[in-house]
PDB file of C-alpha atoms in Angstrom:
ATOM      1  CA  MET A   1       0.000   0.000   0.000  1.00  0.00           C
ATOM      2  CA  ARG A   2       1.201   3.467  -0.845  1.00  0.00           C
ATOM      3  CA  ARG A   3       1.798   5.719   2.125  1.00  0.00           C
ATOM      4  CA  PRO A   4       0.217   9.210   1.968  1.00  0.00           C
ATOM      5  CA  VAL A   5       2.713  12.000   1.351  1.00  0.00           C
ATOM      6  CA  ARG A   6       2.856  14.602   4.118  1.00  0.00           C
ATOM      7  CA  ARG A   7       3.154  18.126   2.791  1.00  0.00           C
ATOM      8  CA  ALA A   8       4.880  20.708   4.996  1.00  0.00           C
ATOM      9  CA  ALA A   9       3.489  24.203   5.113  1.00  0.00           C
ATOM     10  CA  VAL A  10       5.935  26.760   3.701  1.00  0.00           C
ATOM     11  CA  LEU A  11       6.077  30.244   5.295  1.00  0.00           C
ATOM     12  CA  PRO A  12       7.706  33.237   3.653  1.00  0.00           C
ATOM     13  CA  VAL A  13      11.236  33.574   5.017  1.00  0.00           C
ATOM     14  CA  GLY A  14      11.043  37.352   5.413  1.00  0.00           C
ATOM     15  CA  ALA A  15       7.725  37.401   7.296  1.00  0.00           C
ATOM     16  CA  GLY A  16       7.763  39.911  10.109  1.00  0.00           C
ATOM     17  CA  LEU A  17      11.286  41.207   9.453  1.00  0.00           C
ATOM     18  CA  GLY A  18      10.048  44.590   8.352  1.00  0.00           C
ATOM     19  CA  VAL A  19       8.240  44.952  11.683  1.00  0.00           C
ATOM     20  CA  ALA A  20      11.310  43.879  13.616  1.00  0.00           C
ATOM     21  CA  ALA A  21      13.467  46.388  11.775  1.00  0.00           C
ATOM     22  CA  ALA A  22      11.123  49.166  12.769  1.00  0.00           C
ATOM     23  CA  LEU A  23      11.632  48.358  16.452  1.00  0.00           C
ATOM     24  CA  LEU A  24      15.272  49.445  16.578  1.00  0.00           C
ATOM     25  CA  LEU A  25      16.169  50.938  19.948  1.00  0.00           C
ATOM     26  CA  ILE A  26      17.247  54.507  19.318  1.00  0.00           C
ATOM     27  CA  GLY A  27      19.576  55.127  22.240  1.00  0.00           C
ATOM     28  CA  THR A  28      21.116  54.103  25.549  1.00  0.00           C
ATOM     29  CA  VAL A  29      19.772  55.153  28.944  1.00  0.00           C
ATOM     30  CA  THR A  30      22.428  55.960  31.518  1.00  0.00           C
ATOM     31  CA  ASP A  31      21.166  56.306  35.054  1.00  0.00           C
ATOM     32  CA  GLY A  32      23.170  58.045  37.706  1.00  0.00           C
ATOM     33  CA  ALA A  33      20.975  56.305  40.282  1.00  0.00           C
ATOM     34  CA  ALA A  34      19.514  52.807  40.207  1.00  0.00           C
ATOM     35  CA  SER A  35      18.640  51.820  36.657  1.00  0.00           C
ATOM     36  CA  GLY A  36      21.278  50.288  34.395  1.00  0.00           C
ATOM     37  CA  PRO A  37      21.977  50.878  30.716  1.00  0.00           C
ATOM     38  CA  ARG A  38      19.468  49.621  28.179  1.00  0.00           C
ATOM     39  CA  THR A  39      20.938  48.541  24.881  1.00  0.00           C
ATOM     40  CA  ALA A  40      19.573  46.864  21.805  1.00  0.00           C
ATOM     41  CA  SER A  41      20.384  43.191  21.342  1.00  0.00           C
ATOM     42  CA  ALA A  42      22.481  42.282  18.344  1.00  0.00           C
ATOM     43  CA  PRO A  43      20.333  41.733  15.244  1.00  0.00           C
ATOM     44  CA  THR A  44      20.346  38.377  13.503  1.00  0.00           C
ATOM     45  CA  SER A  45      22.027  38.134  10.124  1.00  0.00           C
ATOM     46  CA  ALA A  46      18.645  37.823   8.434  1.00  0.00           C
ATOM     47  CA  THR A  47      17.392  41.001  10.093  1.00  0.00           C
ATOM     48  CA  SER A  48      20.571  42.821   9.210  1.00  0.00           C
ATOM     49  CA  ALA A  49      20.259  41.841   5.589  1.00  0.00           C
ATOM     50  CA  SER A  50      16.606  42.763   5.308  1.00  0.00           C
ATOM     51  CA  ALA A  51      16.410  45.919   7.424  1.00  0.00           C
ATOM     52  CA  PRO A  52      16.307  49.076   5.321  1.00  0.00           C
ATOM     53  CA  THR A  53      19.274  51.366   5.792  1.00  0.00           C
ATOM     54  CA  SER A  54      16.879  54.325   6.051  1.00  0.00           C
ATOM     55  CA  ALA A  55      15.552  52.954   9.367  1.00  0.00           C
ATOM     56  CA  THR A  56      19.056  52.890  10.832  1.00  0.00           C
ATOM     57  CA  SER A  57      19.931  56.387   9.650  1.00  0.00           C
ATOM     58  CA  ALA A  58      16.607  57.730  10.959  1.00  0.00           C
ATOM     59  CA  ALA A  59      17.311  56.209  14.365  1.00  0.00           C
ATOM     60  CA  ALA A  60      20.734  57.853  14.437  1.00  0.00           C
ATOM     61  CA  ARG A  61      19.118  61.242  13.894  1.00  0.00           C
ATOM     62  CA  THR A  62      16.518  60.861  16.638  1.00  0.00           C
ATOM     63  CA  VAL A  63      17.093  62.415  20.044  1.00  0.00           C
ATOM     64  CA  ALA A  64      17.693  59.739  22.693  1.00  0.00           C
ATOM     65  CA  VAL A  65      18.995  59.624  26.236  1.00  0.00           C
ATOM     66  CA  ALA A  66      22.776  59.302  26.532  1.00  0.00           C
ATOM     67  CA  SER A  67      25.439  60.045  29.104  1.00  0.00           C
ATOM     68  CA  ALA A  68      26.954  63.525  29.021  1.00  0.00           C
ATOM     69  CA  SER A  69      30.060  62.189  27.268  1.00  0.00           C
ATOM     70  CA  GLY A  70      27.988  60.509  24.551  1.00  0.00           C
ATOM     71  CA  ALA A  71      25.238  63.094  24.060  1.00  0.00           C
ATOM     72  CA  THR A  72      24.776  64.629  20.624  1.00  0.00           C
ATOM     73  CA  VAL A  73      22.546  67.296  19.091  1.00  0.00           C
ATOM     74  CA  ALA A  74      19.703  65.720  17.119  1.00  0.00           C
ATOM     75  CA  ALA A  75      18.842  67.014  13.658  1.00  0.00           C
ATOM     76  CA  PRO A  76      15.958  69.529  13.790  1.00  0.00           C
ATOM     77  CA  GLN A  77      13.588  67.320  11.766  1.00  0.00           C
ATOM     78  CA  ALA A  78      14.051  64.450  14.241  1.00  0.00           C
ATOM     79  CA  ARG A  79      13.425  66.396  17.452  1.00  0.00           C
ATOM     80  CA  PRO A  80      10.256  65.685  19.456  1.00  0.00           C
ATOM     81  CA  SER A  81       8.307  68.628  20.814  1.00  0.00           C
ATOM     82  CA  ALA A  82       8.711  69.186  24.533  1.00  0.00           C
ATOM     83  CA  PRO A  83       5.450  68.640  26.416  1.00  0.00           C
ATOM     84  CA  ALA A  84       3.561  71.461  28.086  1.00  0.00           C
ATOM     85  CA  LEU A  85       5.118  72.032  31.503  1.00  0.00           C
ATOM     86  CA  THR A  86       3.102  74.318  33.740  1.00  0.00           C
ATOM     87  CA  GLY A  87       3.009  74.688  37.485  1.00  0.00           C
ATOM     88  CA  THR A  88       4.520  76.738  40.287  1.00  0.00           C
ATOM     89  CA  ASP A  89       8.087  77.428  41.296  1.00  0.00           C
ATOM     90  CA  LEU A  90       9.614  76.767  44.705  1.00  0.00           C
ATOM     91  CA  ASP A  91       8.056  79.975  46.038  1.00  0.00           C
ATOM     92  CA  GLY A  92       4.596  79.135  44.740  1.00  0.00           C
ATOM     93  CA  ASN A  93       4.696  81.504  41.755  1.00  0.00           C
ATOM     94  CA  PRO A  94       3.218  80.337  38.412  1.00  0.00           C
ATOM     95  CA  ILE A  95       5.760  79.287  35.803  1.00  0.00           C
ATOM     96  CA  SER A  96       5.743  77.390  32.509  1.00  0.00           C
ATOM     97  CA  LEU A  97       8.163  76.191  29.859  1.00  0.00           C
ATOM     98  CA  ALA A  98       6.100  77.969  27.188  1.00  0.00           C
ATOM     99  CA  ALA A  99       7.097  81.321  28.705  1.00  0.00           C
ATOM    100  CA  PHE A 100      10.635  80.722  27.394  1.00  0.00           C
ATOM    101  CA  ARG A 101       9.655  80.012  23.766  1.00  0.00           C
ATOM    102  CA  GLY A 102      12.073  81.712  21.388  1.00  0.00           C
ATOM    103  CA  GLU A 103      15.023  81.018  23.672  1.00  0.00           C
ATOM    104  CA  VAL A 104      17.208  77.948  24.109  1.00  0.00           C
ATOM    105  CA  VAL A 105      16.215  76.308  27.397  1.00  0.00           C
ATOM    106  CA  VAL A 106      18.412  74.039  29.486  1.00  0.00           C
ATOM    107  CA  LEU A 107      15.941  71.911  31.432  1.00  0.00           C
ATOM    108  CA  ASN A 108      17.516  70.246  34.467  1.00  0.00           C
ATOM    109  CA  VAL A 109      15.743  67.610  36.592  1.00  0.00           C
ATOM    110  CA  TRP A 110      16.985  67.481  40.176  1.00  0.00           C
ATOM    111  CA  GLY A 111      16.107  66.670  43.771  1.00  0.00           C
ATOM    112  CA  SER A 112      17.596  67.810  47.068  1.00  0.00           C
ATOM    113  CA  TRP A 113      17.907  64.131  48.098  1.00  0.00           C
ATOM    114  CA  CYS A 114      20.009  63.255  45.031  1.00  0.00           C
ATOM    115  CA  ALA A 115      23.797  62.950  45.485  1.00  0.00           C
ATOM    116  CA  PRO A 116      24.661  63.297  41.745  1.00  0.00           C
ATOM    117  CA  CYS A 117      22.501  66.453  41.699  1.00  0.00           C
ATOM    118  CA  ARG A 118      24.697  67.946  44.391  1.00  0.00           C
ATOM    119  CA  ALA A 119      27.782  66.993  42.382  1.00  0.00           C
ATOM    120  CA  GLU A 120      26.645  68.848  39.252  1.00  0.00           C
ATOM    121  CA  ALA A 121      24.921  71.827  40.908  1.00  0.00           C
ATOM    122  CA  ARG A 122      27.959  74.106  41.102  1.00  0.00           C
ATOM    123  CA  ASP A 123      28.718  73.653  37.383  1.00  0.00           C
ATOM    124  CA  LEU A 124      25.099  74.402  36.485  1.00  0.00           C
ATOM    125  CA  ALA A 125      25.133  77.547  38.620  1.00  0.00           C
ATOM    126  CA  LEU A 126      28.316  78.820  36.948  1.00  0.00           C
ATOM    127  CA  LEU A 127      27.146  77.932  33.449  1.00  0.00           C
ATOM    128  CA  SER A 128      23.732  79.551  33.860  1.00  0.00           C
ATOM    129  CA  ASP A 129      25.476  82.770  34.895  1.00  0.00           C
ATOM    130  CA  GLU A 130      27.905  82.556  31.979  1.00  0.00           C
ATOM    131  CA  VAL A 131      25.276  82.219  29.249  1.00  0.00           C
ATOM    132  CA  ARG A 132      22.742  84.649  30.695  1.00  0.00           C
ATOM    133  CA  GLY A 133      21.886  87.355  28.185  1.00  0.00           C
ATOM    134  CA  ALA A 134      22.735  85.149  25.188  1.00  0.00           C
ATOM    135  CA  GLY A 135      19.179  83.942  24.589  1.00  0.00           C
ATOM    136  CA  ILE A 136      19.774  80.868  26.764  1.00  0.00           C
ATOM    137  CA  ARG A 137      17.739  80.177  29.890  1.00  0.00           C
ATOM    138  CA  PHE A 138      17.939  77.525  32.582  1.00  0.00           C
ATOM    139  CA  LEU A 139      14.797  75.985  34.069  1.00  0.00           C
ATOM    140  CA  GLY A 140      14.777  73.266  36.713  1.00  0.00           C
ATOM    141  CA  ILE A 141      12.275  70.565  37.527  1.00  0.00           C
ATOM    142  CA  ASN A 142      12.524  69.815  41.226  1.00  0.00           C
ATOM    143  CA  THR A 143      11.146  66.313  41.609  1.00  0.00           C
ATOM    144  CA  ARG A 144      10.162  64.094  44.574  1.00  0.00           C
ATOM    145  CA  ASP A 145      10.781  66.851  47.087  1.00  0.00           C
ATOM    146  CA  ARG A 146       7.458  67.088  48.882  1.00  0.00           C
ATOM    147  CA  ASP A 147       8.946  69.680  51.217  1.00  0.00           C
ATOM    148  CA  ARG A 148       9.651  72.922  49.346  1.00  0.00           C
ATOM    149  CA  ASP A 149      11.861  74.050  52.228  1.00  0.00           C
ATOM    150  CA  ALA A 150      14.337  71.247  51.502  1.00  0.00           C
ATOM    151  CA  ALA A 151      14.417  72.234  47.846  1.00  0.00           C
ATOM    152  CA  ARG A 152      14.892  75.931  48.668  1.00  0.00           C
ATOM    153  CA  SER A 153      17.760  75.051  51.027  1.00  0.00           C
ATOM    154  CA  PHE A 154      19.417  73.111  48.198  1.00  0.00           C
ATOM    155  CA  VAL A 155      19.071  76.106  45.855  1.00  0.00           C
ATOM    156  CA  ARG A 156      20.616  78.485  48.394  1.00  0.00           C
ATOM    157  CA  ALA A 157      23.448  76.106  49.279  1.00  0.00           C
ATOM    158  CA  HIS A 158      24.509  75.697  45.656  1.00  0.00           C
ATOM    159  CA  GLY A 159      23.812  79.192  44.349  1.00  0.00           C
ATOM    160  CA  LEU A 160      21.204  78.143  41.790  1.00  0.00           C
ATOM    161  CA  ASP A 161      19.545  81.365  40.702  1.00  0.00           C
ATOM    162  CA  PHE A 162      17.357  79.915  37.929  1.00  0.00           C
ATOM    163  CA  PRO A 163      13.713  78.988  38.641  1.00  0.00           C
ATOM    164  CA  SER A 164      12.480  75.426  39.088  1.00  0.00           C
ATOM    165  CA  LEU A 165       9.057  73.876  38.627  1.00  0.00           C
ATOM    166  CA  HIS A 166       8.014  72.045  41.777  1.00  0.00           C
ATOM    167  CA  ASP A 167       7.111  68.468  40.809  1.00  0.00           C
ATOM    168  CA  PRO A 168       6.798  66.521  44.078  1.00  0.00           C
ATOM    169  CA  THR A 169       5.171  63.431  42.546  1.00  0.00           C
ATOM    170  CA  GLY A 170       7.179  63.247  39.305  1.00  0.00           C
ATOM    171  CA  ALA A 171       4.047  63.842  37.224  1.00  0.00           C
ATOM    172  CA  LEU A 172       5.781  66.339  34.914  1.00  0.00           C
ATOM    173  CA  LEU A 173       8.488  63.805  34.052  1.00  0.00           C
ATOM    174  CA  LEU A 174       5.874  61.323  32.842  1.00  0.00           C
ATOM    175  CA  ARG A 175       4.817  63.751  30.119  1.00  0.00           C
ATOM    176  CA  PHE A 176       8.037  63.025  28.238  1.00  0.00           C
ATOM    177  CA  PRO A 177       8.592  59.902  26.115  1.00  0.00           C
ATOM    178  CA  PRO A 178      10.831  57.545  28.158  1.00  0.00           C
ATOM    179  CA  GLU A 179      13.423  57.445  25.370  1.00  0.00           C
ATOM    180  CA  VAL A 180      13.824  61.215  25.817  1.00  0.00           C
ATOM    181  CA  LEU A 181      13.549  61.463  29.607  1.00  0.00           C
ATOM    182  CA  ASN A 182      13.688  58.422  31.870  1.00  0.00           C
ATOM    183  CA  PRO A 183      11.770  59.359  35.055  1.00  0.00           C
ATOM    184  CA  GLN A 184      14.011  57.023  37.059  1.00  0.00           C
ATOM    185  CA  THR A 185      17.167  58.862  35.975  1.00  0.00           C
ATOM    186  CA  ILE A 186      17.873  61.760  38.315  1.00  0.00           C
ATOM    187  CA  PRO A 187      19.538  64.068  37.475  1.00  0.00           C
ATOM    188  CA  SER A 188      18.695  64.498  33.808  1.00  0.00           C
ATOM    189  CA  THR A 189      19.281  67.455  31.509  1.00  0.00           C
ATOM    190  CA  LEU A 190      17.552  68.374  28.253  1.00  0.00           C
ATOM    191  CA  VAL A 191      18.358  71.160  25.827  1.00  0.00           C
ATOM    192  CA  VAL A 192      15.203  72.559  24.206  1.00  0.00           C
ATOM    193  CA  ASP A 193      15.616  74.609  21.028  1.00  0.00           C
ATOM    194  CA  ARG A 194      13.924  77.907  20.197  1.00  0.00           C
ATOM    195  CA  GLU A 195      11.036  76.064  18.548  1.00  0.00           C
ATOM    196  CA  GLY A 196      10.254  74.125  21.722  1.00  0.00           C
ATOM    197  CA  ARG A 197      11.795  70.853  20.516  1.00  0.00           C
ATOM    198  CA  VAL A 198      14.139  68.607  22.513  1.00  0.00           C
ATOM    199  CA  ALA A 199      17.539  68.719  20.818  1.00  0.00           C
ATOM    200  CA  VAL A 200      19.697  67.004  23.468  1.00  0.00           C
ATOM    201  CA  ALA A 201      18.851  64.456  26.189  1.00  0.00           C
ATOM    202  CA  ILE A 202      21.350  63.569  28.914  1.00  0.00           C
ATOM    203  CA  GLY A 203      20.869  61.001  31.679  1.00  0.00           C
ATOM    204  CA  GLY A 204      23.052  61.399  34.744  1.00  0.00           C
ATOM    205  CA  ALA A 205      25.198  64.234  36.073  1.00  0.00           C
ATOM    206  CA  VAL A 206      26.748  66.774  33.719  1.00  0.00           C
ATOM    207  CA  THR A 207      29.700  69.121  33.844  1.00  0.00           C
ATOM    208  CA  ALA A 208      29.928  72.597  32.348  1.00  0.00           C
ATOM    209  CA  GLY A 209      32.662  71.370  30.003  1.00  0.00           C
ATOM    210  CA  ARG A 210      30.403  68.643  28.560  1.00  0.00           C
ATOM    211  CA  LEU A 211      27.209  70.671  28.459  1.00  0.00           C
ATOM    212  CA  LYS A 212      28.300  74.042  27.094  1.00  0.00           C
ATOM    213  CA  PRO A 213      29.362  72.847  23.594  1.00  0.00           C
ATOM    214  CA  LEU A 214      25.952  71.185  23.180  1.00  0.00           C
ATOM    215  CA  ILE A 215      24.150  74.350  24.254  1.00  0.00           C
ATOM    216  CA  ASP A 216      26.317  76.440  21.934  1.00  0.00           C
ATOM    217  CA  ARG A 217      25.481  74.231  18.961  1.00  0.00           C
ATOM    218  CA  VAL A 218      21.753  74.588  19.539  1.00  0.00           C
ATOM    219  CA  ALA A 219      22.063  78.331  20.181  1.00  0.00           C
ATOM    220  CA  ALA A 220      24.054  78.779  16.944  1.00  0.00           C
ATOM    221  CA  GLU A 221      21.074  77.551  14.908  1.00  0.00           C
ATOM    222  CA  GLY A 222      19.634  81.063  15.149  1.00  0.00           C
TER     223      GLY A 222
END
């Protein structure tokens, strides 16, 4: 008797590769506190062969969190708009990011409880003084300090004369995409261009020497 022939189902080899290529991780998150770096896993040879080169180049142009030493200025067409940030400062006065539109804004996330924030505070104070009057403004987001007095003491101790939004619950941080601002990474610093778009995203402490060239590049765009 003749045995029946079993036919195997044949699936297209490239099925789903286009979707996988679109999920490229666009950056590395460096946390000065608890979270570790997140990196993309190495692609398989099939994915590498099939992924369009335009996807890779687009990812390279997109703003993403990096350490201060690895941060770059994203191309204008790849910059996400900064979310609306409105609230009160440490003295209870109303303040918003939109009030600084037309200027380059250095947005620094800090907390009085944060050791790396203390380490970078002096450099931020000096740099904010240096660039004042050049169309560059500093704005802080004071996060997870439920007691404004603790935050005000930090400001006085480190000579920070720029205003800060008071964000005791971290709600303002959650308005940003996590690839631009990781709410678990304190401190963080963003550079927002004159059009209100995030041009630079830094996770962890910064120094004036690392930050100023990035600010200057964004400011030079006119």
